[in-house]
N, CA, C and O atoms as a MOPAC input file, in Angstrom:
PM7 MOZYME 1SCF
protein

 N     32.32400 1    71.06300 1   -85.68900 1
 C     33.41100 1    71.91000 1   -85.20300 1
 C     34.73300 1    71.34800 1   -85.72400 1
 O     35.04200 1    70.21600 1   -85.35000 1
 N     35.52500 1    71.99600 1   -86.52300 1
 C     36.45000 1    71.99800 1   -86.82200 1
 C     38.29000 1    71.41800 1   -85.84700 1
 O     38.50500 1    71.73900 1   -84.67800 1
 N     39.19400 1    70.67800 1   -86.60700 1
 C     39.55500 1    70.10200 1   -85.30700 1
 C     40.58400 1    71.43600 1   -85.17300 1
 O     41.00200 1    72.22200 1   -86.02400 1
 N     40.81100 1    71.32500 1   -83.64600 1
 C     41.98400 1    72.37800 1   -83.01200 1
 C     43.07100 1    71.80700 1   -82.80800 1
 O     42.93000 1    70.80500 1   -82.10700 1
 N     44.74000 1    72.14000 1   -83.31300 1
 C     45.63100 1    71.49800 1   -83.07400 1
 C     46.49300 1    72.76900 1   -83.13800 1
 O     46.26000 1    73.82600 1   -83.72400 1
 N     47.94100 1    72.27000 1   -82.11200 1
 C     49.44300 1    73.24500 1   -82.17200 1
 C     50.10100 1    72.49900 1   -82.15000 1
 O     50.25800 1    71.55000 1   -81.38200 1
 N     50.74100 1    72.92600 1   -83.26600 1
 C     52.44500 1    72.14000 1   -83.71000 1
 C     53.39800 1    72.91900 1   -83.43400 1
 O     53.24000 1    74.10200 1   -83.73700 1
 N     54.72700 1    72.48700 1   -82.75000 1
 C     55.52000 1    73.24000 1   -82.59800 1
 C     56.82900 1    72.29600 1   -82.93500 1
 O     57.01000 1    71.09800 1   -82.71600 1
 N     57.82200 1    73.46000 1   -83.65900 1
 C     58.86300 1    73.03000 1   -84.55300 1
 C     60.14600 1    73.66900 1   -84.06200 1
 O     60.52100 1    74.72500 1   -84.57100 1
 N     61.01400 1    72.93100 1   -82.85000 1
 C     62.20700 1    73.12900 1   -82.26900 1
 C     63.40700 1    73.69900 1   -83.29000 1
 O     63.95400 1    72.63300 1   -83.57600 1
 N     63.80800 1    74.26000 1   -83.68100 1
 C     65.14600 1    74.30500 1   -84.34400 1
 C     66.36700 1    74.28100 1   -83.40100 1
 O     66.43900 1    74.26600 1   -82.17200 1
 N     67.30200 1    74.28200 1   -84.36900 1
 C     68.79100 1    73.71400 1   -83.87100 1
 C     69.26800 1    74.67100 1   -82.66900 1
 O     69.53300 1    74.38000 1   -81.50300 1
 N     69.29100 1    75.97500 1   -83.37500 1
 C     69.41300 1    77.29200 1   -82.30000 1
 C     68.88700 1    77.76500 1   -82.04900 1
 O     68.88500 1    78.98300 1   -82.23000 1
 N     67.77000 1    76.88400 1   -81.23400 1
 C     66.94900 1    76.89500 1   -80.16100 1
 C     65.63500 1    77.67600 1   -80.03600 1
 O     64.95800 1    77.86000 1   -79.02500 1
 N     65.37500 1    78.20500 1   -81.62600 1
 C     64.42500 1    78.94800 1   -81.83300 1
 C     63.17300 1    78.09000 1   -81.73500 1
 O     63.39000 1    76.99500 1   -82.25400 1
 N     62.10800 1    78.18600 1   -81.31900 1
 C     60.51500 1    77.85200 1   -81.28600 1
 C     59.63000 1    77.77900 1   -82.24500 1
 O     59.07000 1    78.82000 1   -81.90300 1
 N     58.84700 1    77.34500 1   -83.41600 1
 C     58.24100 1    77.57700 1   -84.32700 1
 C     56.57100 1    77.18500 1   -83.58700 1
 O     56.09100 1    76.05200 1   -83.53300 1
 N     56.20600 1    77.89600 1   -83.30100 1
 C     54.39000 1    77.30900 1   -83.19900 1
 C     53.54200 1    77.87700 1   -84.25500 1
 O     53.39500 1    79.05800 1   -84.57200 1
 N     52.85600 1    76.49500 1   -84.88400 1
 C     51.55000 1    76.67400 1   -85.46400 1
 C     50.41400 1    76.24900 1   -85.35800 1
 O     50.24600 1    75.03300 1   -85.27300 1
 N     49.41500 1    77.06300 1   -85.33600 1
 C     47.83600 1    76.71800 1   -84.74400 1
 C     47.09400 1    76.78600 1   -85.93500 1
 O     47.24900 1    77.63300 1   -86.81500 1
 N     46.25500 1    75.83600 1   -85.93100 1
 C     45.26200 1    75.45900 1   -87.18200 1
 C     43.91100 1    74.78300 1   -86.36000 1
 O     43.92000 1    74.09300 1   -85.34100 1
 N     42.92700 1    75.17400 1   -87.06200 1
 C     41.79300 1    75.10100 1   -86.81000 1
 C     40.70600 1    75.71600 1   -85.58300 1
 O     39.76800 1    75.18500 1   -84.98800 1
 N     41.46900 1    77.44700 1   -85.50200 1
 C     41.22500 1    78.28400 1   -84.11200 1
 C     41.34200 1    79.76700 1   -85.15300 1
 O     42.41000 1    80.16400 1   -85.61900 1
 N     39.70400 1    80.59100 1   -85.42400 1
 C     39.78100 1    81.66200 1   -86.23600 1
 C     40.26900 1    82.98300 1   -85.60100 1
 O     40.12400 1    83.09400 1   -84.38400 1
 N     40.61400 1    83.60600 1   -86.02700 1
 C     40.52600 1    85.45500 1   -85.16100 1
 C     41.66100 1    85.37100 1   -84.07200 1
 O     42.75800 1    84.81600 1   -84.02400 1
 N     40.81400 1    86.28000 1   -83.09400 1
 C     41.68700 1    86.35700 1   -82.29700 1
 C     41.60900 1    84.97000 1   -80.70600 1
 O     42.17900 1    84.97700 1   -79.61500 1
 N     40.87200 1    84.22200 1   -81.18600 1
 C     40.71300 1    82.79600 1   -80.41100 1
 C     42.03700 1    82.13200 1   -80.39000 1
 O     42.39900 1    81.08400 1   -79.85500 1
 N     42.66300 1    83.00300 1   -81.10600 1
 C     44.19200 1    81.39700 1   -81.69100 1
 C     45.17000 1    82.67500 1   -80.71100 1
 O     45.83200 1    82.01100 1   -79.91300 1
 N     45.35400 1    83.58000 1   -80.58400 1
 C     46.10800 1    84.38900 1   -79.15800 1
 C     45.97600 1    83.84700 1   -78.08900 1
 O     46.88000 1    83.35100 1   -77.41600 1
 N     44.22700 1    83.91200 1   -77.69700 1
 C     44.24500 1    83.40300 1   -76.18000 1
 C     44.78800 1    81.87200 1   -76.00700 1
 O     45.43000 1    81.38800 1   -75.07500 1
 N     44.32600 1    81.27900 1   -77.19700 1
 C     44.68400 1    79.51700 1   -76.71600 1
 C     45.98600 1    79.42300 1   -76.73000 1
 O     46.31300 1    78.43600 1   -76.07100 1
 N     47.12300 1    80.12000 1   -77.27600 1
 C     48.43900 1    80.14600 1   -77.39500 1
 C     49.37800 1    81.22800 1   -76.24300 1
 O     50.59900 1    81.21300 1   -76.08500 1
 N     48.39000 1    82.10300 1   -75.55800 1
 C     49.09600 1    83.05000 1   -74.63000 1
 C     49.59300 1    82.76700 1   -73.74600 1
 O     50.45200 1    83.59700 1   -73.44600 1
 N     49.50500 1    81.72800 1   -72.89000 1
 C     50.07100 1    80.84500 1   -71.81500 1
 C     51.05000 1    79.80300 1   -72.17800 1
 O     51.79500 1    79.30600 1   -71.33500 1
 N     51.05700 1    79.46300 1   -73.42900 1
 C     52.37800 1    78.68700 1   -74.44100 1
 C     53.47300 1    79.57300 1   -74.21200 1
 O     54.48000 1    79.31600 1   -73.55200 1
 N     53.17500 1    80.74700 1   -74.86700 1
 C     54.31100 1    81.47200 1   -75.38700 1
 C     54.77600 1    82.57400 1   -74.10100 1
 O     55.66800 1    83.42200 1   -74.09400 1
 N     53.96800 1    82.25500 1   -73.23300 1
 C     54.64000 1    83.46500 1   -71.85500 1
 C     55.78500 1    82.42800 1   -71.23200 1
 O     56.82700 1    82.85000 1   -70.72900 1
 N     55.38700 1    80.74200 1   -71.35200 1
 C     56.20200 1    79.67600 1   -70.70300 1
 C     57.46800 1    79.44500 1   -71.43800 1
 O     58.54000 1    79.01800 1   -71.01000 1
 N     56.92200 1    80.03800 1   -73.35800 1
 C     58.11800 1    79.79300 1   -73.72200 1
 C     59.60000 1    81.20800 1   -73.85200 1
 O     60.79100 1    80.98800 1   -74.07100 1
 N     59.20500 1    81.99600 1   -73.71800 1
 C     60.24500 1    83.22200 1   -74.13400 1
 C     59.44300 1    84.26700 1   -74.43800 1
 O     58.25400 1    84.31400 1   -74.12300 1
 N     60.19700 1    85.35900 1   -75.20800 1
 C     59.59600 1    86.13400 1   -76.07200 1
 C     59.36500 1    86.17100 1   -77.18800 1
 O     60.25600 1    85.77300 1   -77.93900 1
 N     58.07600 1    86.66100 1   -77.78400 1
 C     57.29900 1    86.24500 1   -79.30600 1
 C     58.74200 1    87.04900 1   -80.01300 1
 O     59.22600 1    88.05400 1   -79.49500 1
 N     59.21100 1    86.51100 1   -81.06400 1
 C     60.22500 1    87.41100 1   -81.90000 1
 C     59.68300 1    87.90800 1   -83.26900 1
 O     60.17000 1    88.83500 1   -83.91700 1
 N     58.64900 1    87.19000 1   -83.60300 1
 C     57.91200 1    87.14800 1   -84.81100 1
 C     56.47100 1    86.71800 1   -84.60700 1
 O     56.35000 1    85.76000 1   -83.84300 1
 N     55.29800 1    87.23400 1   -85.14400 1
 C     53.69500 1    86.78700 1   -85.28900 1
 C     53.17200 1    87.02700 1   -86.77800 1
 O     52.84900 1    88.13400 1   -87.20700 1
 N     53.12400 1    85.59300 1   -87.65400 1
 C     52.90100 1    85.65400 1   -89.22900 1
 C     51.32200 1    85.33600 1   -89.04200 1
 O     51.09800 1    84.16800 1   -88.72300 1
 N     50.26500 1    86.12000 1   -89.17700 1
 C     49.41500 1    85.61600 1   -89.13200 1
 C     49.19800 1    85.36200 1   -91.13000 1
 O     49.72400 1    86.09200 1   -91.97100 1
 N     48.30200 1    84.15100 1   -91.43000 1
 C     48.10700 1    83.67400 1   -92.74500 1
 C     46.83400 1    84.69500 1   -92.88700 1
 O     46.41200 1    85.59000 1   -92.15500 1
 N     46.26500 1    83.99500 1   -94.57100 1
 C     44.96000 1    85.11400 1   -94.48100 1
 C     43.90200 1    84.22600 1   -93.70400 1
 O     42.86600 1    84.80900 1   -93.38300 1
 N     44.04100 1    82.76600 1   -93.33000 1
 C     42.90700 1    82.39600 1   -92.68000 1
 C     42.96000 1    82.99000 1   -91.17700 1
 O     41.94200 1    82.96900 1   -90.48600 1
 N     43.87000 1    83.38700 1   -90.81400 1
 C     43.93200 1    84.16200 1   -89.79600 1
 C     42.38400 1    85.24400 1   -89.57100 1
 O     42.04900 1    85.28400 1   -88.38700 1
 N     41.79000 1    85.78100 1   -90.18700 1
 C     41.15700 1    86.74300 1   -90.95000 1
 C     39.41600 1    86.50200 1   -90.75700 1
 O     38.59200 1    87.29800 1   -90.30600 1
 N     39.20400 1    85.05300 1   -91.29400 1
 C     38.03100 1    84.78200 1   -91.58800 1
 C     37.47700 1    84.44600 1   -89.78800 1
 O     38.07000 1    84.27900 1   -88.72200 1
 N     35.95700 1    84.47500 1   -90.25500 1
 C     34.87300 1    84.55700 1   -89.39500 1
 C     35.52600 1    83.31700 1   -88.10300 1
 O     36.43700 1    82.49900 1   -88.22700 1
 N     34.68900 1    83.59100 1   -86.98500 1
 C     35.56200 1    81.88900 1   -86.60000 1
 C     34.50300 1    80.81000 1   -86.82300 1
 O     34.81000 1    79.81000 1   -86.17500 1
 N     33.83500 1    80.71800 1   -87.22400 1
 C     33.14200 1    79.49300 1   -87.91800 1
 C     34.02100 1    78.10900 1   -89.13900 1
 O     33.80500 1    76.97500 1   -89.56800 1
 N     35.36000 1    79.53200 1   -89.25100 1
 C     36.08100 1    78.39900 1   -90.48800 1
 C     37.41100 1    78.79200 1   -89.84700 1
 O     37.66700 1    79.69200 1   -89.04600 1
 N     38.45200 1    77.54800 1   -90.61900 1
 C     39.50600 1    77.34800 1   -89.70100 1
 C     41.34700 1    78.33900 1   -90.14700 1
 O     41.94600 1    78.63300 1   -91.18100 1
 N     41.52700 1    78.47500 1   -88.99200 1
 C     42.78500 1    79.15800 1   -89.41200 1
 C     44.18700 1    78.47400 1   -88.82300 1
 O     44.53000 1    77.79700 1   -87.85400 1
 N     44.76700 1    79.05600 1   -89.97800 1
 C     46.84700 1    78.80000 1   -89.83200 1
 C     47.27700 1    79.50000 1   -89.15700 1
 O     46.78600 1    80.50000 1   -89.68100 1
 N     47.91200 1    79.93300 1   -88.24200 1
 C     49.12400 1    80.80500 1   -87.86500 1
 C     50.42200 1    80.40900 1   -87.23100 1
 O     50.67500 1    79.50200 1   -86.43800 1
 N     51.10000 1    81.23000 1   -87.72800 1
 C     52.83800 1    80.45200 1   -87.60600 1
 C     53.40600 1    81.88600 1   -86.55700 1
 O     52.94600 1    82.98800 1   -86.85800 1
 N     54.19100 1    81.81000 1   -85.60600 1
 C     54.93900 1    82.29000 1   -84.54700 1
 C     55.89600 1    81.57300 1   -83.82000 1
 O     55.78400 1    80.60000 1   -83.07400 1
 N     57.19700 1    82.47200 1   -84.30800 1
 C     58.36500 1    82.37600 1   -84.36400 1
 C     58.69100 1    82.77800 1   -82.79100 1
 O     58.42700 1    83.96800 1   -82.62100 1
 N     59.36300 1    81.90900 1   -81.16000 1
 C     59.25800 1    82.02400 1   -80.08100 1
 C     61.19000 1    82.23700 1   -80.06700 1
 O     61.86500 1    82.08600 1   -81.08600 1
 N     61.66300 1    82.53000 1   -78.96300 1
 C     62.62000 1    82.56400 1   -78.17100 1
 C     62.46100 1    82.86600 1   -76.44000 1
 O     61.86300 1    83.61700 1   -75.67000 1
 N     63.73800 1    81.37700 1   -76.42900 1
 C     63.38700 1    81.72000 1   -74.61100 1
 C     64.67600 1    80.61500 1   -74.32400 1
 O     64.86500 1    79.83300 1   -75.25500 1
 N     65.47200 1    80.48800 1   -73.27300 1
 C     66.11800 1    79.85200 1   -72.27200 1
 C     65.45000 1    78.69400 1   -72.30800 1
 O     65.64900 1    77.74700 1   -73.06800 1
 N     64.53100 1    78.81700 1   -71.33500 1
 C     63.68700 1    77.78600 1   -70.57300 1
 C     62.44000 1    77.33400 1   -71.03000 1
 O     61.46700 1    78.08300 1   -71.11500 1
 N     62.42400 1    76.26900 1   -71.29600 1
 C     61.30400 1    75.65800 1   -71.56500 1
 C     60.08100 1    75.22500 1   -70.78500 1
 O     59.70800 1    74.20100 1   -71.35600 1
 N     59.46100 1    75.41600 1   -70.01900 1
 C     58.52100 1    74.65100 1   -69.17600 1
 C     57.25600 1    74.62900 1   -69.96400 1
 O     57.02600 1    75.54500 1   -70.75300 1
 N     56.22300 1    73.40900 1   -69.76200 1
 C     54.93900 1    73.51700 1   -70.19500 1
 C     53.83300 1    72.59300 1   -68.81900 1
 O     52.80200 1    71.96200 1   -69.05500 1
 N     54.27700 1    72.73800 1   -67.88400 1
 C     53.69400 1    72.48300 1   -66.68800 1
 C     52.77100 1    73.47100 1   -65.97300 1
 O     52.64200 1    74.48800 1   -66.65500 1
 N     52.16400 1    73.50500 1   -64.95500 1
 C     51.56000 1    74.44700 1   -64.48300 1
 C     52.26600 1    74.35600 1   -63.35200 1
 O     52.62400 1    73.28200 1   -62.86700 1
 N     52.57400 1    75.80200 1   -62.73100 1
 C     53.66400 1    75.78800 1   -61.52500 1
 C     52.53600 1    76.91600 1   -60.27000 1
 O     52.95800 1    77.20200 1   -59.14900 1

């Protein structure tokens, strides 16, 4: 099994960058849907072409966030 990781890339004005690698289809939404409800609203969703393939093999996707508030706790 392929490894699962999210990177996320703060910018200056305060925009959100998350990317998920090694999560195919639509598996890389659900593992990220509770990220991105904590972080703002999605402003952008780039899915790559590994986005695409079977989920047996691994995918990129980059999504561009905005929000105020940051939390990543469970409340």
């Amino acid at each position: 099994m392929p490894q699962r990781s999210i990177r996320f890339r703060i910018h200056a004005d305060g925009r959100v960058e998350e990317t998920v690698e090694g999560v195919a289809g639509p598996a890389c939404h659900d593992l990220t849907e509770r990220i991105e409800a904590s972080l703002g609203v999605v402003q952008q969703r780039v899915a790559s072409s590994e986005a695409f393939l079977q989920a047996s093999e691994s995918v990129s996707v980059g999504v561009s966030l905005s929000g105020e508030t940051v939390s990543t706790g469970d409340s």
